[in-house]
Short mmCIF file of C-alpha atoms in Angstrom, two decimals:
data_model
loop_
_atom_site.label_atom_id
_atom_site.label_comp_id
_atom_site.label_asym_id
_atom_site.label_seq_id
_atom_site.Cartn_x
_atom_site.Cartn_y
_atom_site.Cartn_z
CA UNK A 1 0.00 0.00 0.00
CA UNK A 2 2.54 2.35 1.06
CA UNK A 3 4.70 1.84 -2.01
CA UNK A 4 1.96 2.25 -3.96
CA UNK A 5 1.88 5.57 -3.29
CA UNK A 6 5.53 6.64 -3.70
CA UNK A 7 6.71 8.01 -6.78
CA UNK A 8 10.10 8.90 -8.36
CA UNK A 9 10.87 11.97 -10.28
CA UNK A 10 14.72 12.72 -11.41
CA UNK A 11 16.09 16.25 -12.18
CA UNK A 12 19.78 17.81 -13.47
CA UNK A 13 20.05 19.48 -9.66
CA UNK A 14 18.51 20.31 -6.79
CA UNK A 15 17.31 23.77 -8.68
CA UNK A 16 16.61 22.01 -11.62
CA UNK A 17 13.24 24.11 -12.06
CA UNK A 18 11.92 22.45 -15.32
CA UNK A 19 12.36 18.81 -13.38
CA UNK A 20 10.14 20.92 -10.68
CA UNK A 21 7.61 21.78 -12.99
CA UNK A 22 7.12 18.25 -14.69
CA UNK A 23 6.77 17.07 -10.88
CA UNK A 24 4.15 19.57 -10.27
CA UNK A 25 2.12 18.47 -12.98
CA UNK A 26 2.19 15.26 -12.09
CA UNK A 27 0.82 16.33 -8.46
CA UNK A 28 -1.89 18.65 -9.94
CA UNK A 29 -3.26 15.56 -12.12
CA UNK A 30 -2.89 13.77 -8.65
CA UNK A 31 -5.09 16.18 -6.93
CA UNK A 32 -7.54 16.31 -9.89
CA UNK A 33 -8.04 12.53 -9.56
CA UNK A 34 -9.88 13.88 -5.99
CA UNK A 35 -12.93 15.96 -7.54
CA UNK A 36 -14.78 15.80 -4.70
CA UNK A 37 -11.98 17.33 -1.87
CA UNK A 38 -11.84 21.48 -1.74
CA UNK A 39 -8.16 21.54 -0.69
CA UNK A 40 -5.32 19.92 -1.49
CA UNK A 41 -2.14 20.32 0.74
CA UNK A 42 1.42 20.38 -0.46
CA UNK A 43 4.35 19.32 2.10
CA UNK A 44 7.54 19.17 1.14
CA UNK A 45 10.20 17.35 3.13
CA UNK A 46 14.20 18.40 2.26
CA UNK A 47 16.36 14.93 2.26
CA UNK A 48 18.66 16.87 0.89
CA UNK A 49 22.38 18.09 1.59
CA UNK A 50 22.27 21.23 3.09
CA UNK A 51 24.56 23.10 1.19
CA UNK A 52 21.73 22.79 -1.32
CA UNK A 53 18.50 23.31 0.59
CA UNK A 54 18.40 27.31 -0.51
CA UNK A 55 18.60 26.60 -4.82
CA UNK A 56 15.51 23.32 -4.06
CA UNK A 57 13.34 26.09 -1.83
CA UNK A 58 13.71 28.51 -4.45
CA UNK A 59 12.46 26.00 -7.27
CA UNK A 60 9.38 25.10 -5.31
CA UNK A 61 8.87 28.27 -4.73
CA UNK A 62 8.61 28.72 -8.60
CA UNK A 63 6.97 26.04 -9.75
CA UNK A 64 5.22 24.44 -6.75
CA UNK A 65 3.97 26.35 -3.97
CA UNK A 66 -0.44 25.44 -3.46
CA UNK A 67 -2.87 28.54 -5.07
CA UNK A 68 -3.92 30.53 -1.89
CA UNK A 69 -7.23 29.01 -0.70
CA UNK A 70 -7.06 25.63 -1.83
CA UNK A 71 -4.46 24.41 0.86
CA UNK A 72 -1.65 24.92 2.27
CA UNK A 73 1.90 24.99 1.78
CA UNK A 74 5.16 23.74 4.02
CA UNK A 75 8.68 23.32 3.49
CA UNK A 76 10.36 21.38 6.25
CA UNK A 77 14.16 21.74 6.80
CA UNK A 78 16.14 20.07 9.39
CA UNK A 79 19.44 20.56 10.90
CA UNK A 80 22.20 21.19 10.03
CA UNK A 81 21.54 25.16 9.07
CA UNK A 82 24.55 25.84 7.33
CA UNK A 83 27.85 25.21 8.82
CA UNK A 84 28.22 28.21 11.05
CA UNK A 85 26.10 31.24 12.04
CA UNK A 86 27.26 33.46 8.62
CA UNK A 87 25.86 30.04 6.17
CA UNK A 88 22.84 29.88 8.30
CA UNK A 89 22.18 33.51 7.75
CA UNK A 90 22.50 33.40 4.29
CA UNK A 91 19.93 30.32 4.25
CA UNK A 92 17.95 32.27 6.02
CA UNK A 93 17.74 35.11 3.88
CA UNK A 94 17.25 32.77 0.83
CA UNK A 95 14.19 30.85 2.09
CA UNK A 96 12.57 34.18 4.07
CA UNK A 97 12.94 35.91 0.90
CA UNK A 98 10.47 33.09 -1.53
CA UNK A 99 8.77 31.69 1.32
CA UNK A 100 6.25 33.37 4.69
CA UNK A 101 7.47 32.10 7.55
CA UNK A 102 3.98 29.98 8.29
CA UNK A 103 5.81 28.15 4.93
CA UNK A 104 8.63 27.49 6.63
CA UNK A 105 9.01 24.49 9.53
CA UNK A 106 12.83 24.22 11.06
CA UNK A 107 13.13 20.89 12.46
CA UNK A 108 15.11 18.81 15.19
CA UNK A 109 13.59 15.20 15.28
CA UNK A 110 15.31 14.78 18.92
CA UNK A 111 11.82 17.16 19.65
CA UNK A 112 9.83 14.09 18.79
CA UNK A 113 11.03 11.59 20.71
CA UNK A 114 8.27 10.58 24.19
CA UNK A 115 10.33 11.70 26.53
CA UNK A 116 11.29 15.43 25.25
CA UNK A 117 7.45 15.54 24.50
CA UNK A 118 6.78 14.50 28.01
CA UNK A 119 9.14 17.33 29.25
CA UNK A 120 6.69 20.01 29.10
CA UNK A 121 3.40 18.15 30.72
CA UNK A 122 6.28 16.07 33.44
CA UNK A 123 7.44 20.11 34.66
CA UNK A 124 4.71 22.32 34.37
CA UNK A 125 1.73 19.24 34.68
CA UNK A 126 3.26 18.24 38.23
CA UNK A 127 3.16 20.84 41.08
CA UNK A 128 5.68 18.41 43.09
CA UNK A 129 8.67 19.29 41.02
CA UNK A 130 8.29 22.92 40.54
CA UNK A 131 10.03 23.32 44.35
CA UNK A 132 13.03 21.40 43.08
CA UNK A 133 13.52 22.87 39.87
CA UNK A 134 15.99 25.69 40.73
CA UNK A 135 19.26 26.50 42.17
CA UNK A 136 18.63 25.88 45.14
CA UNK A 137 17.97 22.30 44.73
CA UNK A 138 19.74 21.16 41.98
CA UNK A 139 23.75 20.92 42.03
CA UNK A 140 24.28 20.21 38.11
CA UNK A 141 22.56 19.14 34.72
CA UNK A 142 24.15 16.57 32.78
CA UNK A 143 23.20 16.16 29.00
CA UNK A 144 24.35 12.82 27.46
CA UNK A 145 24.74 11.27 23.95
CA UNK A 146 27.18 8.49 23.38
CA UNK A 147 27.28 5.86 20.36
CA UNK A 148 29.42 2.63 20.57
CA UNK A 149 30.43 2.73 17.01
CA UNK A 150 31.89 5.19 14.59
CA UNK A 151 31.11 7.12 11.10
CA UNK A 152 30.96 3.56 9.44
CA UNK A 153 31.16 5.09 6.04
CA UNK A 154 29.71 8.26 6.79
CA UNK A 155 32.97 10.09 7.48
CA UNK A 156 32.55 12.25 4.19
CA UNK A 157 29.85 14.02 6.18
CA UNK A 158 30.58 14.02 10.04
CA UNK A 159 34.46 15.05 8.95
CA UNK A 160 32.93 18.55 7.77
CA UNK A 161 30.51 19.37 11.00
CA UNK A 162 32.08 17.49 13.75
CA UNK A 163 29.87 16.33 17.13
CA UNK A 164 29.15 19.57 18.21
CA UNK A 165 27.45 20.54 14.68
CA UNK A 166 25.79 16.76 14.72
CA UNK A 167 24.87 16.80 18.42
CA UNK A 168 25.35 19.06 21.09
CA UNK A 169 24.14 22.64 19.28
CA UNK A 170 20.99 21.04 18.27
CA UNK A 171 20.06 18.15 19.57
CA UNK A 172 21.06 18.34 23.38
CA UNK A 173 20.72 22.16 23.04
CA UNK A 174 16.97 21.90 22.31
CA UNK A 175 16.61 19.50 25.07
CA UNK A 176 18.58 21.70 27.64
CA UNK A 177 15.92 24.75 26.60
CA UNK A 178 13.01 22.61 27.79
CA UNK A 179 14.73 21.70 30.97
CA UNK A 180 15.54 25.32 31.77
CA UNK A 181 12.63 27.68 30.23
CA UNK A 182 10.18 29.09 32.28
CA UNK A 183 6.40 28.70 32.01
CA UNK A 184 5.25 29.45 28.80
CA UNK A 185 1.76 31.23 28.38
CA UNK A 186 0.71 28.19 26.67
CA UNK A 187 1.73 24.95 26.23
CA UNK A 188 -1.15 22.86 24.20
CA UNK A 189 -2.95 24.78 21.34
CA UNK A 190 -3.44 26.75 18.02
CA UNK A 191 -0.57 29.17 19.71
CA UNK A 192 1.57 27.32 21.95
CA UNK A 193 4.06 26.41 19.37
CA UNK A 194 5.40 30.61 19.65
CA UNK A 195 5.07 30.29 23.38
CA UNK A 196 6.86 27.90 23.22
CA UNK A 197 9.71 28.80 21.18
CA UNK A 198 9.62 32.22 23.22
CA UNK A 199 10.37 30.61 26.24
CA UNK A 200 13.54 28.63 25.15
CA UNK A 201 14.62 31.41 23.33
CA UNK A 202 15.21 33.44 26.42
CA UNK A 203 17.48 30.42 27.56
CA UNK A 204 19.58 30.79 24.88
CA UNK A 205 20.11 34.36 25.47
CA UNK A 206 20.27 33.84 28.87
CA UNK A 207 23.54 31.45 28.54
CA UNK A 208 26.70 33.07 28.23
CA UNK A 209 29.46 32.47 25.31
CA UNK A 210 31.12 29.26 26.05
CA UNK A 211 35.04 29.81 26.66
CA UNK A 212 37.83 27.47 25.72
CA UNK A 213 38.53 26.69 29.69
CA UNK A 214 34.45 25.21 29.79
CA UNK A 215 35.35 22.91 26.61
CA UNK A 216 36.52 19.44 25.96
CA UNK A 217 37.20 17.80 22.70
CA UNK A 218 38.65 14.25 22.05
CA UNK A 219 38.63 12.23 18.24
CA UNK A 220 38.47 8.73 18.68
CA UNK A 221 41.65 6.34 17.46
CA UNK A 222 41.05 5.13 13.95
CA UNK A 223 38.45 7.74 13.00
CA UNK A 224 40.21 9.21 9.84
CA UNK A 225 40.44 5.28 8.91
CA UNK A 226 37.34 6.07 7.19
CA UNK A 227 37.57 5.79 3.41
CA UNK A 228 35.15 8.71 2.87
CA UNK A 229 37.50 10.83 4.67
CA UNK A 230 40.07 12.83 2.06
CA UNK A 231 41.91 14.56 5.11
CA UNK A 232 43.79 12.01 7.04
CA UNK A 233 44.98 14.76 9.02
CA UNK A 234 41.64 15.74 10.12
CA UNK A 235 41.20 17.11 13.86
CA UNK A 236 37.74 17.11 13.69
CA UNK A 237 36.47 16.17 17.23
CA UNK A 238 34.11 12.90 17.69
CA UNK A 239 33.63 13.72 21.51
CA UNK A 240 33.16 17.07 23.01
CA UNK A 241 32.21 17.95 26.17
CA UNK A 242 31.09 21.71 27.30
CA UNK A 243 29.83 23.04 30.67
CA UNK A 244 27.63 26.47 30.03
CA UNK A 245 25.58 28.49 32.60
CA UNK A 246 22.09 29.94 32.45
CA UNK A 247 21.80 33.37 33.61
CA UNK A 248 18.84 33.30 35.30
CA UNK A 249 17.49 33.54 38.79
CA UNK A 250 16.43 29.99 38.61
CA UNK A 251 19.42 28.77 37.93
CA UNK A 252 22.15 31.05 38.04
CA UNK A 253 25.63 29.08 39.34
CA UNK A 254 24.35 26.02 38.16
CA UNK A 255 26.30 24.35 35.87
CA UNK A 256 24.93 22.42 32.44
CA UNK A 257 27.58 19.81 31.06
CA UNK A 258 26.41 18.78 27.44
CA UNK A 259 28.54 16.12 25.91
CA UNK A 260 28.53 13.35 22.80
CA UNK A 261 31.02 11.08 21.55
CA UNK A 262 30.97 8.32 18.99
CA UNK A 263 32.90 4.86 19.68
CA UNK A 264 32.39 5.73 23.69
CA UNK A 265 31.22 1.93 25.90
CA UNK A 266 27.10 1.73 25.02
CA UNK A 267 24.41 3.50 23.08
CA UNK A 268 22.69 5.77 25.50
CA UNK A 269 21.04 9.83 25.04
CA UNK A 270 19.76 11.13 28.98
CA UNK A 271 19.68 13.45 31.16
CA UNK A 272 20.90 13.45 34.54
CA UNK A 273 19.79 16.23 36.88
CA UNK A 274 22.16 16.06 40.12
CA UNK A 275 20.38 17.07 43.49
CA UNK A 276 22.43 18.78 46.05
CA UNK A 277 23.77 16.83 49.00
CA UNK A 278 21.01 16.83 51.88
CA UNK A 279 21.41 19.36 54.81
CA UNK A 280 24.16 18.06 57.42
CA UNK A 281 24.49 14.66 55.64
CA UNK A 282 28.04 14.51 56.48
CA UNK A 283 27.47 15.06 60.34
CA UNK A 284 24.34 12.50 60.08
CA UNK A 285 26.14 9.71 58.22
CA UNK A 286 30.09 9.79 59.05
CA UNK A 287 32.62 7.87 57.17
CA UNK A 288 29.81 7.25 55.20
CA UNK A 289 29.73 8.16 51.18
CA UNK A 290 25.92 9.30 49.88
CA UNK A 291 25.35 8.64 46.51
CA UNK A 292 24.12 11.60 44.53
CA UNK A 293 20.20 12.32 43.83
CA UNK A 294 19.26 12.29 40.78
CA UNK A 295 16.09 12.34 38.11
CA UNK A 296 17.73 10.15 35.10
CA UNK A 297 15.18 11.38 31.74
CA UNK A 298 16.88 8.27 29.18
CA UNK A 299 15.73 9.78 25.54
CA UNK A 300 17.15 6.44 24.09
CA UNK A 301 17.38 3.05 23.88
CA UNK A 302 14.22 2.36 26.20
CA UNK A 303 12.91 5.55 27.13
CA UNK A 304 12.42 6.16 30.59
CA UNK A 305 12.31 8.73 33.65
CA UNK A 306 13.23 7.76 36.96
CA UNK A 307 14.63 8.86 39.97
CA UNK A 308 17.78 7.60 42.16
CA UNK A 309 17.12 7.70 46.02
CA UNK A 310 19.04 6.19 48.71
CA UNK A 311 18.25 3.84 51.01
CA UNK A 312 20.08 1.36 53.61
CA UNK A 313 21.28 -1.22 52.53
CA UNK A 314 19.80 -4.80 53.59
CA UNK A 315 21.57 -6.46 56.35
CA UNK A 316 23.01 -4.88 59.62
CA UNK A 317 25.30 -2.39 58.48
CA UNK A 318 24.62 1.25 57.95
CA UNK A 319 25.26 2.14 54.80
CA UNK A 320 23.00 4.01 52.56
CA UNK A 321 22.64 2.60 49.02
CA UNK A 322 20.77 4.32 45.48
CA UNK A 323 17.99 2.45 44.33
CA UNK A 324 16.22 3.92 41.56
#
């Protein structure tokens, strides 16, 4: 059934607006074959390099975009924008000038896995945690991503973006908004979406540039191995680790360490939100070590959210042990 419904059309390029206009065709006959439906709506998803997604909006601009009233139009893009903030202005200004920006959807699909969606209803749904979400409370916030293999023939690509284009400024980033935004006016309906995006948007102005002191980077042995990779010199990092601060009176002093490696020990994307040692624990339990607090969010593999607490141990002796 599915493949039934997929259909291939070749062009010269990604621009190539005459291929564009053939595919249209083909799409309007589509729509025509539906006499009885009003609208039709047009979506088009970029699987595309990025280096070419300006020249593709620009033909389907041309040739493609749905006549006002008869549906809609939307061109979704996802990461990476360019390779720094100068080639993601200049996409920018590309797709802003063919396209409104209710055309245009800028994607991360780390926003649709359960447990970011959860984020929003698990904070702001629960009035138990909003007590421990601050400074006061929490010691640090520990963003994860690790992979047990390597580019495996993808080097071509990772060698010219690195992890922290693939991973930590997108990814992890959008998932370290969530954690930290305030309340946004809304967070379900026909509006929520530019609450939304308000809210972690004063995060990000809220954190301040990261320095080289705050940064770790590591390349794993083997990586430039890769037949796909021309330089063999390449210093491109495959781990990185960064610790950045959010300026705000919830959480100003509070550190949040994002890192991501490839060919680490397991396959594992969480979050790990430290709790600050309990009043006088030292004087309570002496000679005694108390493992740390923590609410573990695991984005992947088996998504989960849990919390580590500590308990005695069975048997006579007084030690305290975490048992999630």
């Amino acid at each position: 059934f599915f493949l039934s419904r997929c259909y291939y059309k070749n062009g010269k390029s990604y621009g190539d607006v005459v291929a564009f206009e053939e595919l249209m065709g083909f799409i309007r006959e589509h729509e025509m074959s539906f006499p009885t439906k009003l609208c039709h709506n047009r979506l088009f998803y970029l699987a595309i390099p990025p280096n070419v997604f300006g020249e593709t909006g620009v033909a389907i601009k041309k040739t493609g975009l749905q006549v006002s009233g008869k549906g809609w139009s939307r061109l979704i893009i996802e990461k990476p924008f360019g390779r720094d903030l100068d080639s993601c202005n200049d996409l920018m200004r590309v797709l802003s000038a063919e396209f409104e920006e209710h055309h245009l959807y800028r994607i991360d699909h780390y926003l649709g896995k359960e447990v970011v969606q959860n984020l929003l209803v698990w904070r702001f749904g629960n009035s138990i945690f909003e007590w421990m979400w601050h400074r006061n409370a929490v010691q640090c916030v520990i963003l994860t991503f690790k992979e047990p293999f390597g580019t495996q023939g993808r080097g071509g690509y990772f060698d010219n973006y690195g992890i922290i284009r693939d991973i930590l400024q997108n990814h992890l980033l959008q998932v370290l908004t969530l954690l930290a935004m305030e309340p946004p006016v809304q967070a379900d309906g026909p509006d929520a979406g530019d609450y939304i995006r308000d809210a972690k948007t004063r995060v990000l102005q809220a954190i301040s540039p990261i320095v080289p002191e705050d940064c770790l980077l590591g390349q794993y042995k083997g990586y430039a191995d890769d037949e796909t990779i021309t330089n063999k010199d390449t210093n491109t990092p495959t781990y990185a680790a960064l610790r950045c601060f959010v300026n705000t009176p919830r959480w100003a002093g509070v550190p949040f360490i994002l890192q991501a490696g490839k060919a680490l020990d397991e396959r594992v994307c969480e979050v790990r939100v430290q709790f600050r040692e309990p009043p006088a624990a030292q004087a309570m339990f002496p000679n005694r070590s108390l493992p740390k607090n923590e609410l573990v969010m695991r984005l992947q593999p088996n998504p989960a959210i849990y919390f580590v607490n500590n308990i005695k141990s069975p048997g006579f002796a007084y030690k305290p042990q975490a048992v999630t």
